[in-house]
Coordinates of C-alpha atoms and ligand atoms in Angstrom, one line a residue:
X256 CA 38.7 -43.2 74.1
X257 CA 39.4 -39.3 73.1
X258 CA 40.2 -38.5 76.6
X259 CA 42.3 -41.5 77.3
X260 CA 44.1 -40.6 73.9
X261 CA 44.8 -36.9 75.5
X262 CA 46.0 -38.1 78.9
X263 CA 48.6 -40.7 77.0
X264 CA 49.5 -37.8 74.8
X265 CA 50.2 -35.3 77.7
X266 CA 52.3 -38.0 79.5
X267 CA 54.2 -38.5 76.0
X268 CA 54.5 -35.2 75.6
X269 CA 56.6 -34.4 79.2
X270 CA 58.9 -37.1 78.1
X271 CA 59.8 -35.5 75.0
X272 CA 60.4 -32.4 76.2
X273 CA 57.5 -30.8 74.4
X274 CA 58.7 -31.9 70.7
X275 CA 55.3 -31.9 70.0
X276 CA 52.1 -30.9 71.8
X277 CA 49.6 -33.0 73.5
X278 CA 46.7 -32.5 70.6
X279 CA 49.4 -33.3 68.0
X280 CA 50.8 -36.4 70.0
X281 CA 46.7 -37.5 70.6
X282 CA 46.3 -37.2 66.9
X283 CA 49.2 -39.3 66.0
X284 CA 47.8 -42.3 67.9
X285 CA 46.6 -45.3 65.8
X286 CA 44.5 -48.3 66.3
X287 CA 46.6 -51.4 65.6
X288 CA 45.0 -53.8 63.1
X289 CA 45.5 -56.6 65.5
X290 CA 44.6 -56.3 69.2
X291 CA 47.6 -58.6 70.0
X292 CA 50.0 -56.0 69.1
X293 CA 48.0 -53.5 71.7
X294 CA 45.0 -51.5 71.8
X295 CA 46.6 -48.0 70.8
X296 CA 50.1 -47.2 68.8
X297 CA 52.2 -44.2 68.8
X298 CA 54.5 -44.1 65.7
X299 CA 57.9 -42.4 67.1
X300 CA 59.1 -41.4 63.7
X301 CA 57.9 -37.5 64.1
X302 CA 60.0 -37.2 67.1
X303 CA 63.4 -38.5 65.7
X304 CA 64.3 -35.3 64.3
X305 CA 63.8 -33.2 67.2
X306 CA 65.3 -35.9 69.7
X307 CA 68.4 -37.0 67.5
X308 CA 67.8 -40.4 68.0
X309 CA 66.3 -43.3 66.0
X310 CA 62.6 -43.9 66.2
X311 CA 63.5 -47.2 67.4
X312 CA 65.3 -46.1 70.2
X313 CA 62.8 -43.3 71.1
X314 CA 60.0 -45.9 71.5
X315 CA 62.2 -48.0 74.1
X316 CA 63.3 -45.0 76.0
X317 CA 59.6 -44.0 76.5
X318 CA 58.4 -47.3 77.1
X319 CA 60.9 -47.3 80.2
X320 CA 59.6 -44.0 81.9
X321 CA 55.7 -44.4 80.7
X322 CA 53.1 -44.7 83.1
X323 CA 49.3 -43.6 82.8
X324 CA 46.1 -44.4 84.5
X325 CA 44.3 -46.3 82.0
X326 CA 47.0 -48.0 80.3
X327 CA 48.0 -51.5 81.5
X328 CA 51.4 -52.0 79.8
X329 CA 53.6 -50.1 77.2
X330 CA 55.6 -52.1 74.6
X331 CA 58.2 -51.1 72.1
X332 CA 57.9 -52.4 68.6
X333 CA 59.7 -51.4 66.1
X334 CA 59.4 -47.5 65.8
X335 CA 56.4 -47.7 67.5
X336 CA 55.1 -47.8 71.0
X337 CA 52.3 -50.2 71.9
X338 CA 49.6 -49.5 74.7
X339 CA 47.5 -52.4 76.1
X340 CA 44.5 -50.8 78.0
X341 CA 43.6 -51.5 81.6
X342 CA 40.0 -53.0 82.4
X343 CA 39.5 -50.1 84.5
X344 CA 39.3 -48.1 81.2
X345 CA 36.6 -50.6 79.8
X346 CA 34.5 -50.8 82.9
X347 CA 34.4 -46.9 82.9
X348 CA 33.6 -46.7 79.2
X349 CA 30.5 -48.8 79.6
X350 CA 29.5 -47.1 82.8
X351 CA 29.7 -43.7 81.1
X352 CA 27.8 -44.7 78.1
X353 CA 24.9 -46.2 80.1
X354 CA 24.6 -43.0 82.3
X355 CA 24.8 -40.7 79.5
X356 CA 22.5 -42.8 77.1
X357 CA 21.6 -40.7 74.3
X358 CA 24.0 -37.9 75.2
X359 CA 26.8 -40.0 74.7
X360 CA 29.2 -38.5 72.0
X361 CA 27.0 -35.5 72.1
X362 CA 28.9 -32.1 72.9
X363 CA 28.4 -28.6 72.7
X364 CA 31.1 -28.0 70.6
X365 CA 29.0 -26.2 67.8
X366 CA 27.1 -24.2 70.5
X367 CA 26.5 -20.6 69.2
X368 CA 27.3 -21.5 65.9
X369 CA 25.0 -21.8 62.6
X370 CA 25.2 -23.9 59.9
X371 CA 22.9 -23.8 56.9
X372 CA 22.4 -26.7 54.8
X373 CA 20.9 -26.6 51.2
X374 CA 20.1 -30.3 50.0
X375 CA 17.6 -32.2 48.3
X376 CA 16.3 -29.3 46.0
X377 CA 14.7 -31.2 43.7
X378 CA 13.2 -29.5 40.6
X379 CA 9.6 -29.2 40.6
X380 CA 7.7 -31.2 38.2
X381 CA 10.5 -33.2 37.1
X382 CA 10.7 -36.5 38.4
X383 CA 12.6 -37.1 42.0
X384 CA 14.7 -39.6 40.6
X385 CA 17.7 -41.5 42.2
X386 CA 20.4 -39.4 41.4
X387 CA 18.4 -37.4 44.3
X388 CA 19.2 -40.3 46.7
X389 CA 22.9 -38.8 47.7
X390 CA 21.8 -35.2 48.0
X391 CA 18.8 -35.8 50.1
X392 CA 20.7 -38.5 52.4
X393 CA 23.9 -36.9 52.7
X394 CA 22.5 -33.4 53.3
X395 CA 20.4 -34.7 56.1
X396 CA 22.9 -36.8 57.7
X397 CA 25.5 -33.5 57.7
X398 CA 22.4 -32.0 59.6
X399 CA 22.2 -34.5 62.2
X400 CA 25.6 -34.7 62.8
X401 CA 26.0 -31.0 63.1
X402 CA 23.0 -31.0 65.6
X403 CA 24.7 -34.0 67.8
X404 CA 27.5 -31.4 68.4
X405 CA 25.4 -28.7 69.1
X406 CA 25.5 -26.4 66.1
X407 CA 21.8 -24.8 65.1
X408 CA 21.0 -26.0 61.9
X409 CA 18.9 -24.8 59.2
X410 CA 17.7 -27.2 56.6
X411 CA 16.9 -25.5 53.2
X412 CA 14.9 -27.1 50.1
X413 CA 16.2 -24.8 47.5
X414 CA 13.7 -25.8 45.2
X415 CA 14.0 -25.6 41.6
X416 CA 10.8 -23.8 41.1
X417 CA 11.7 -21.2 38.7
X418 CA 12.8 -21.5 35.1
X419 CA 11.7 -22.1 31.4
X420 CA 10.5 -25.3 32.3
X421 CA 7.6 -23.6 33.8
X422 CA 6.9 -22.1 30.7
X423 CA 7.0 -25.8 29.0
X424 CA 4.5 -27.3 31.5
X425 CA 2.1 -24.4 31.4
X426 CA 1.9 -24.6 27.4
X427 CA 1.9 -28.5 27.7
X428 CA -1.0 -28.3 30.1
X429 CA -3.0 -26.1 28.3
X430 CA -2.5 -28.5 25.1
X431 CA -2.9 -31.8 26.4
X432 CA -3.5 -31.4 30.3
X433 CA -6.4 -31.2 32.5
X434 CA -7.2 -30.2 36.0
X435 CA -9.2 -33.7 36.8
X436 CA -6.4 -35.3 35.4
X437 CA -3.5 -33.8 37.1
X438 CA -5.6 -33.8 40.5
X439 CA -5.8 -37.6 39.5
X440 CA -2.1 -38.0 38.5
X441 CA -0.3 -35.8 40.7
X442 CA 3.2 -35.4 39.7
X443 CA 3.6 -38.2 37.4
X444 CA 0.7 -36.4 35.2
X445 CA 2.9 -33.3 35.4
X446 CA 5.9 -35.3 34.4
X447 CA 3.7 -37.0 31.6
X448 CA 2.9 -33.6 29.9
X449 CA 6.4 -32.8 30.5
X450 CA 7.7 -35.5 28.3
X451 CA 5.1 -34.9 25.7
X452 CA 6.1 -31.3 25.4
X453 CA 9.5 -32.3 24.4
X454 CA 8.5 -35.1 22.0
X455 CA 6.3 -32.4 20.1
X456 CA 8.8 -29.8 20.2
X457 CA 11.1 -32.1 18.3
X458 CA 8.6 -31.9 15.5
X459 CA 7.5 -28.7 16.1
X460 CA 9.7 -26.1 17.0
X461 CA 7.3 -23.3 17.2
X462 CA 6.4 -24.8 20.8
X463 CA 9.3 -23.5 22.2
X464 CA 8.7 -20.0 21.5
X465 CA 5.2 -20.4 22.9
X466 CA 6.5 -22.1 26.1
X467 CA 9.2 -19.2 26.2
X468 CA 6.0 -16.6 26.0
X469 CA 4.3 -18.4 28.7
X470 CA 7.4 -18.3 31.2
X471 CA 8.0 -14.4 30.4
X472 CA 4.2 -14.1 31.1
X473 CA 4.8 -16.2 34.4
X474 CA 7.5 -13.3 35.0
X475 CA 5.4 -10.7 34.3
X476 CA 3.1 -11.9 36.9
X477 CA 0.1 -13.2 35.0
X478 CA -2.8 -14.4 37.3
X479 CA -3.6 -17.2 35.4
X480 CA -0.3 -18.6 35.1
X481 CA 1.1 -17.9 38.8
X482 CA -1.9 -19.7 39.7
X483 CA -1.0 -23.0 37.8
X484 CA 2.8 -22.5 38.7
X485 CA 1.7 -22.4 42.4
X486 CA -0.6 -25.5 42.0
X487 CA 2.1 -27.4 40.0
X488 CA 4.7 -26.8 43.0
X489 CA 2.0 -27.8 45.4
X490 CA 1.3 -31.0 44.0
X491 CA 5.3 -31.8 43.7
X492 CA 5.7 -31.0 47.1
X493 CA 2.7 -33.2 48.3
X494 CA 4.8 -36.2 46.6
X495 CA 8.2 -35.3 47.6
X496 CA 7.0 -35.0 51.2
X497 CA 5.9 -38.7 51.2
X498 CA 9.6 -39.6 50.4
X499 CA 10.8 -37.1 53.1
X500 CA 8.3 -39.0 55.6
X501 CA 9.9 -42.1 55.0
X502 CA 13.2 -40.9 55.6
X503 CA 12.0 -39.0 58.9
X504 CA 13.5 -35.7 57.1
X505 CA 11.7 -32.4 57.9
X506 CA 12.9 -28.9 56.1
X507 CA 13.3 -25.5 58.2
X508 CA 12.7 -23.8 54.9
X509 CA 11.3 -24.4 51.2
X510 CA 12.1 -21.2 50.1
X511 CA 13.4 -22.0 46.3
X512 CA 14.6 -20.2 43.3
X513 CA 11.6 -18.3 42.7
X514 CA 11.8 -16.7 46.3
X515 CA 15.3 -14.7 45.3
X516 CA 13.5 -13.1 42.2
X517 CA 13.3 -9.8 43.8
X518 CA 16.3 -10.1 45.5
X519 CA 18.8 -10.4 42.7
X520 CA 19.0 -6.8 41.5
X521 CA 20.6 -5.5 44.4
X522 CA 23.2 -8.2 43.8
X523 CA 23.7 -7.2 40.2
X524 CA 23.7 -3.7 41.0
X525 CA 26.8 -4.3 43.6
X526 CA 28.6 -6.6 40.7
X527 CA 28.2 -3.7 38.2
X528 CA 29.6 -1.2 41.1
X529 CA 32.5 -3.1 41.6
X530 CA 33.0 -3.5 37.9
X531 CA 33.1 -7.2 37.8
X532 CA 30.7 -7.5 34.9
X533 CA 31.3 -7.7 31.2
X534 CA 29.3 -8.3 28.1
X535 CA 29.9 -11.4 26.1
X536 CA 27.9 -11.9 22.9
X537 CA 24.9 -10.1 24.6
X538 CA 25.0 -11.8 27.8
X539 CA 26.4 -10.5 31.0
X540 CA 29.2 -12.3 32.7
X541 CA 31.8 -12.1 35.3
X542 CA 35.2 -12.9 33.7
X543 CA 37.0 -15.8 35.8
X544 CA 39.9 -16.1 33.2
X545 CA 42.5 -15.3 36.3
X546 CA 41.4 -17.8 38.0
X547 CA 41.4 -20.4 35.4
X548 CA 37.7 -21.0 35.2
X549 CA 35.0 -20.1 32.3
X550 CA 32.9 -17.2 33.0
X551 CA 29.8 -16.9 35.3
X552 CA 26.7 -16.0 33.8
X553 CA 24.9 -13.6 35.3
X554 CA 22.3 -12.4 32.6
X555 CA 20.9 -13.8 29.7
X556 CA 21.3 -11.8 26.5
X557 CA 17.5 -11.0 26.9
X558 CA 17.9 -9.9 30.3
X559 CA 16.8 -13.0 32.5
X560 CA 18.8 -14.2 35.5
X561 CA 20.2 -17.6 35.7
X562 CA 21.0 -20.4 38.3
X563 CA 23.9 -19.0 39.5
X564 CA 22.8 -15.4 39.7
X565 CA 19.8 -16.9 42.1
X566 CA 22.4 -18.8 43.9
X567 CA 24.3 -15.4 44.7
X568 CA 21.1 -13.7 45.7
X569 CA 20.3 -16.9 47.9
X570 CA 23.6 -17.0 49.8
X571 CA 23.5 -13.3 50.6
X572 CA 20.1 -13.5 51.9
X573 CA 21.0 -16.6 54.2
X574 CA 24.0 -14.7 55.4
X575 CA 21.7 -11.9 56.4
X576 CA 18.9 -13.9 57.5
X577 CA 21.0 -16.5 59.6
X578 CA 24.3 -15.1 59.9
X579 CA 25.8 -18.6 59.2
X580 CA 29.2 -19.6 60.4
X581 CA 28.8 -22.2 57.2
X582 CA 26.8 -22.9 54.4
X583 CA 26.8 -26.2 53.1
X584 CA 25.3 -27.1 49.5
X585 CA 25.4 -30.6 48.6
X586 CA 24.9 -31.9 44.9
X587 CA 26.5 -34.0 42.4
X588 CA 29.9 -33.4 41.6
X589 CA 28.5 -32.3 38.0
X590 CA 27.9 -29.0 39.7
X591 CA 31.2 -28.5 41.5
X592 CA 32.4 -25.8 38.5
X593 CA 29.2 -24.0 39.1
X594 CA 30.0 -23.8 42.5
X595 CA 33.7 -23.1 42.3
X596 CA 32.5 -19.9 40.0
X597 CA 29.8 -18.4 42.2
X598 CA 31.7 -18.6 45.2
X599 CA 34.5 -16.9 43.7
X600 CA 31.9 -14.2 42.2
X601 CA 30.6 -13.6 46.1
X602 CA 34.6 -13.0 47.1
X603 CA 34.9 -10.6 44.4
X604 CA 32.0 -8.8 45.6
X605 CA 33.8 -8.3 48.8
X606 CA 31.7 -10.4 50.9
X607 CA 34.0 -11.3 53.6
X608 CA 32.3 -14.8 54.4
X609 CA 32.7 -16.4 50.8
X610 CA 34.9 -18.7 52.6
X611 CA 32.1 -19.9 54.8
X612 CA 30.6 -21.3 51.7
X613 CA 31.2 -25.0 51.2
X614 CA 30.3 -27.3 48.4
X615 CA 30.2 -31.1 49.1
X616 CA 29.6 -33.0 45.9
X617 CA 29.0 -36.6 45.3
X618 CA 29.2 -39.1 42.7
X619 CA 26.7 -40.8 40.2
X620 CA 24.6 -43.7 40.9
X621 CA 23.6 -46.3 38.9
X622 CA 21.5 -49.5 39.0
X623 CA 23.0 -52.7 37.9
X624 CA 21.4 -56.0 38.2
X625 CA 17.4 -55.9 38.2
X626 CA 15.8 -53.4 36.5
X627 CA 13.2 -51.4 38.3
X628 CA 10.1 -50.6 36.6
X629 CA 9.1 -47.1 36.3
X630 CA 6.0 -45.4 34.8
X631 CA 8.1 -42.3 33.6
X632 CA 10.4 -43.0 31.0
X633 CA 13.9 -44.1 31.5
X634 CA 14.9 -42.4 35.0
X635 CA 14.2 -44.3 38.3
X636 CA 12.4 -42.6 40.7
X637 CA 13.2 -42.6 44.4
X638 CA 9.7 -43.5 45.3
X639 CA 9.7 -46.8 43.0
X640 CA 13.2 -47.6 44.5
X641 CA 12.1 -47.3 47.8
X642 CA 8.6 -49.1 47.5
X643 CA 10.4 -52.2 45.8
X644 CA 13.0 -52.6 48.8
X645 CA 9.8 -52.2 51.3
X646 CA 8.0 -54.7 49.3
X647 CA 10.8 -57.0 49.3
X648 CA 11.3 -56.8 53.1
X649 CA 7.9 -57.3 53.7
X650 CA 7.7 -60.6 52.0
X651 CA 10.8 -61.7 54.0
X652 CA 8.9 -60.8 57.3
X653 CA 5.9 -62.7 56.1
X654 CA 8.0 -65.6 55.5
X655 CA 10.4 -65.7 58.6
X656 CA 8.2 -63.8 61.3
X657 CA 4.8 -63.6 60.2
X658 CA 3.2 -62.8 63.6
X659 CA 5.4 -59.6 63.9
X660 CA 3.2 -56.6 65.1
X661 CA 3.1 -53.5 62.8
X662 CA 4.6 -55.3 59.8
X663 CA 4.1 -52.4 57.5
X664 CA 6.0 -50.0 59.3
X665 CA 9.0 -52.3 60.0
X666 CA 9.3 -53.4 56.5
X667 CA 9.3 -49.5 55.7
X668 CA 11.9 -48.7 58.1
X669 CA 14.1 -51.7 56.9
X670 CA 13.7 -51.6 53.5
X671 CA 14.1 -47.6 53.2
X672 CA 17.0 -48.0 55.7
X673 CA 18.6 -50.8 53.3
X674 CA 19.0 -48.5 50.5
X675 CA 20.0 -45.3 52.4
X676 CA 22.7 -47.7 54.3
X677 CA 23.8 -49.2 51.1
X678 CA 24.2 -45.7 49.5
X679 CA 25.7 -44.2 52.4
X680 CA 28.4 -47.2 52.9
X681 CA 30.8 -45.7 50.6
X682 CA 32.8 -42.4 50.3
X683 CA 30.5 -40.1 48.6
X684 CA 32.5 -38.9 45.8
X685 CA 32.7 -42.4 44.6
X686 CA 30.3 -43.4 41.6
X687 CA 28.2 -46.1 43.1
X688 CA 26.0 -48.9 41.4
X689 CA 23.1 -50.0 43.2
X690 CA 22.2 -53.8 43.7
X691 CA 19.1 -54.5 45.6
X692 CA 19.8 -58.0 46.6
X693 CA 23.1 -56.8 48.4
X694 CA 21.3 -54.0 49.8
X695 CA 18.4 -56.0 51.3
X696 CA 20.9 -59.0 52.7
X697 CA 20.6 -59.7 56.3
X698 CA 23.9 -61.2 56.8
X699 CA 26.4 -58.7 54.6
X700 CA 27.4 -55.4 55.2
X701 CA 24.0 -53.7 55.3
X702 CA 21.3 -51.7 57.2
X703 CA 19.0 -54.7 57.7
X704 CA 22.0 -56.6 59.4
X705 CA 22.7 -53.5 61.5
X706 CA 18.9 -52.7 62.5
X707 CA 18.9 -56.7 63.4
X708 CA 21.7 -56.3 65.7
X709 CA 19.8 -53.4 67.4
X710 CA 16.5 -55.6 67.5
X711 CA 18.5 -58.3 69.3
X712 CA 19.9 -55.9 71.7
X713 CA 16.6 -54.9 72.5
X714 CA 15.1 -58.5 73.0
X715 CA 17.8 -59.3 75.3
X716 CA 17.2 -56.4 77.5
X717 CA 13.5 -57.1 77.3
X718 CA 14.1 -60.4 78.7
X719 CA 16.7 -59.4 81.7
X720 CA 14.5 -56.2 82.5
X721 CA 16.6 -52.9 83.2
X722 CA 19.7 -53.1 85.2
X723 CA 20.7 -50.0 86.9
X724 CA 24.2 -50.9 88.6
X725 CA 27.5 -50.5 87.3
X726 CA 29.8 -52.7 85.2
X727 CA 32.3 -54.5 87.0
X728 CA 33.3 -57.2 85.6
X729 CA 34.6 -57.7 81.9
X730 CA 37.3 -60.3 81.4
X731 CA 36.8 -61.8 77.7
X732 CA 38.5 -60.3 74.7
X733 CA 35.6 -59.9 72.7
X734 CA 34.0 -57.8 75.4
X735 CA 37.1 -55.6 75.4
X736 CA 36.9 -55.5 71.6
X737 CA 33.4 -54.5 71.5
X738 CA 33.9 -51.4 74.3
X739 CA 36.8 -50.3 72.4
X740 CA 34.7 -49.8 69.2
X741 CA 32.1 -48.2 71.4
X742 CA 34.5 -45.9 72.7
X743 CA 35.2 -44.7 69.5
X744 CA 31.6 -43.1 68.9
X745 CA 32.5 -39.5 69.8
X746 CA 36.0 -39.8 67.2
X747 CA 33.6 -41.3 64.6
X748 CA 31.4 -38.1 64.8
X749 CA 33.9 -35.9 64.6
X750 CA 35.6 -37.4 61.6
X751 CA 32.4 -37.4 59.5
X752 CA 32.0 -33.9 60.4
X753 CA 35.6 -32.8 59.4
X754 CA 35.4 -34.6 56.1
X755 CA 31.8 -34.1 55.5
X756 CA 31.4 -37.8 55.1
X757 CA 28.8 -39.5 56.6
X758 CA 30.1 -43.0 55.5
X759 CA 32.3 -42.6 58.4
X760 CA 29.3 -43.6 60.4
X761 CA 27.8 -46.0 58.2
X762 CA 31.1 -48.1 58.6
X763 CA 31.3 -47.3 62.3
X764 CA 28.0 -48.4 63.0
X765 CA 28.8 -51.9 60.9
X766 CA 31.7 -52.1 63.4
X767 CA 29.9 -52.1 66.6
X768 CA 27.2 -54.7 64.8
X769 CA 30.0 -56.8 64.0
X770 CA 31.6 -56.7 67.4
X771 CA 28.9 -57.2 69.0
X772 CA 27.8 -60.5 67.2
X773 CA 31.1 -61.9 68.0
X774 CA 30.6 -60.8 71.7
X775 CA 27.0 -62.7 71.5
X776 CA 28.5 -65.7 70.2
X777 CA 31.5 -66.2 72.7
X778 CA 29.7 -64.9 76.1
X779 CA 26.6 -66.1 77.5
X780 CA 24.3 -63.0 78.9
X781 CA 20.9 -64.6 80.0
X782 CA 22.4 -67.5 81.7
X783 CA 25.5 -65.8 83.3
X784 CA 25.5 -64.7 87.0
X785 CA 26.0 -62.2 89.3
X786 CA 28.6 -59.1 88.7
X787 CA 29.1 -60.9 85.3
X788 CA 25.7 -61.0 84.1
X789 CA 25.1 -57.4 85.1
X790 CA 28.1 -56.4 83.3
X791 CA 27.3 -58.1 80.5
X792 CA 23.6 -56.5 80.6
X793 CA 25.0 -53.3 80.6
X794 CA 27.2 -53.9 77.8
X795 CA 24.4 -54.8 75.7
X796 CA 22.6 -51.7 76.9
X797 CA 25.4 -49.6 75.9
X798 CA 25.6 -51.0 72.5
X799 CA 22.1 -50.4 72.0
X800 CA 22.5 -46.9 72.6
X801 CA 25.1 -46.3 70.0
X802 CA 23.7 -48.3 67.4
X803 CA 20.5 -46.2 67.6
X804 CA 22.3 -43.2 67.7
X805 CA 24.7 -43.9 65.1
X806 CA 21.9 -45.2 62.7
X807 CA 19.6 -42.1 63.5
X808 CA 22.8 -39.9 62.4
X809 CA 22.6 -41.6 58.7
X810 CA 18.7 -41.4 58.5
X811 CA 17.9 -44.7 59.7
X812 CA 15.0 -45.9 62.0
X813 CA 15.5 -48.8 64.5
X814 CA 12.6 -50.8 65.1
X815 CA 12.6 -52.6 68.2
X816 CA 11.5 -56.2 66.6
X817 CA 12.5 -57.3 63.2
Ligands
LIG1177 N1 17.8 -27.9 41.8 C1 19.0 -28.2 41.5 C2 18.9 -29.7 41.0 O1 18.4 -30.5 40.7 C3 20.0 -28.5 42.6 C4 20.2 -27.1 43.6 C5 21.3 -27.1 44.6 N2 21.2 -25.9 45.5 C6 21.8 -24.9 45.2 N3 21.5 -23.7 46.0 N4 21.9 -24.5 43.7 O2 19.9 -29.9 40.2

């Protein structure tokens, strides 16, 4: 659609004597809510000033002299010029998608540019809970979207693998843990002793001093503590990786906070040289009053570094290592101030790439309706959320399609996909409440519904066999409506990247599924004949490609059969 929009815009630009550029005009083109009004609409209000005529007059004047390949008819309605597209446009679109296949919608616009994405990043030995769903799937989706447009992407899991919590776990392990129990229980056991530490420390605050001492030993490189620390990370990572596998996620780097320990002094020194550091009640800070923000903490009273200090050192390291054009951080909006503060400090340090740091925040997630059991206190683990969904899917499959091959793998793809889809359906900044029944429904606005539509396309194509000809005969309104949705895929990808908003793709894939199911209801495919049959099969093929690519962009797998 983008090309056609540009063609229309170029024609209009000549008719309005350059009042606006073709690009500006293309961006003004809208999709009317009802296709009876046309397929594209140009609001003429913006031309009024330059042309000194009313939008209504402009629209009708433009109509009289407008002609453009791909447009069957232009009509003036109110201050709008409405276009009805030509059948040729629809045929050409289907043929383009079929011939480009998985490359449809991809581009090279990011070629030579590098984007670093910092996401997921759980705190080691603390539960990997549903609050991490957002950073994990939004982050990975943004990575896939950028890759789709040719960017080189580096996905970094900035593990929370440093800090006083390790002193607590080491202390707790020595008192109440054992190697055998940790080996058997994995990260759950670490969380158990961590939770116990907090309970016991309530009663006996001296434990906190013990924990601090253990952490200090760790900082000084105490061999035993270092070994424990490494072991705890290993155990946690093994657990996270199971969840990442279910989502099809791999990271390019697991350099966590500890990795930057030896990279901080240089940056602190630079802050000192630039005169940015002041002492505040013993702590070293950068005053940000001039920017209406509380100070950014760089060193604690005891001289130890903090979360922002490590982020600053990490950003410099990443710039030097990857020379990024953009470095994206995906975290809950609770951390927005933290990022605003240290981004500002990086700018004050004189790094001219400070404006290439992007924070992408998201809202909180809660769970209504059914309570999910968890063995680790009052948080809901991502792992438990996924396995509940997978079990429920398996039940449905066993009931409806017991003969299906690969039942387990399919249930996993659909169950995990359902949660991701449900989560990514709404704008990221909105707080969301999770409802398992809704997420798993096969006939709502859900992942299962969209995946099922994909499987339906695959099933039709397995019956018709592959057709290599060209679409030459599309006539039905529901065929046109479907092609129109398919033609918007490249635009949806661009909008999702522009707004750092995977939900654009989630909603888009639903539109494809809905338009396809309408077409499937209205038009016979298998029993149609000749050109009509061939064209419809090609339309199914094009739809299948677009659903698969769109779902892959939001971390959903597409089983061929459900
Ligand atoms: N570990 C942090 C948390 O769980 C998120 C880290 C985000 N990335 C960063 N570079 N600060 O809250």
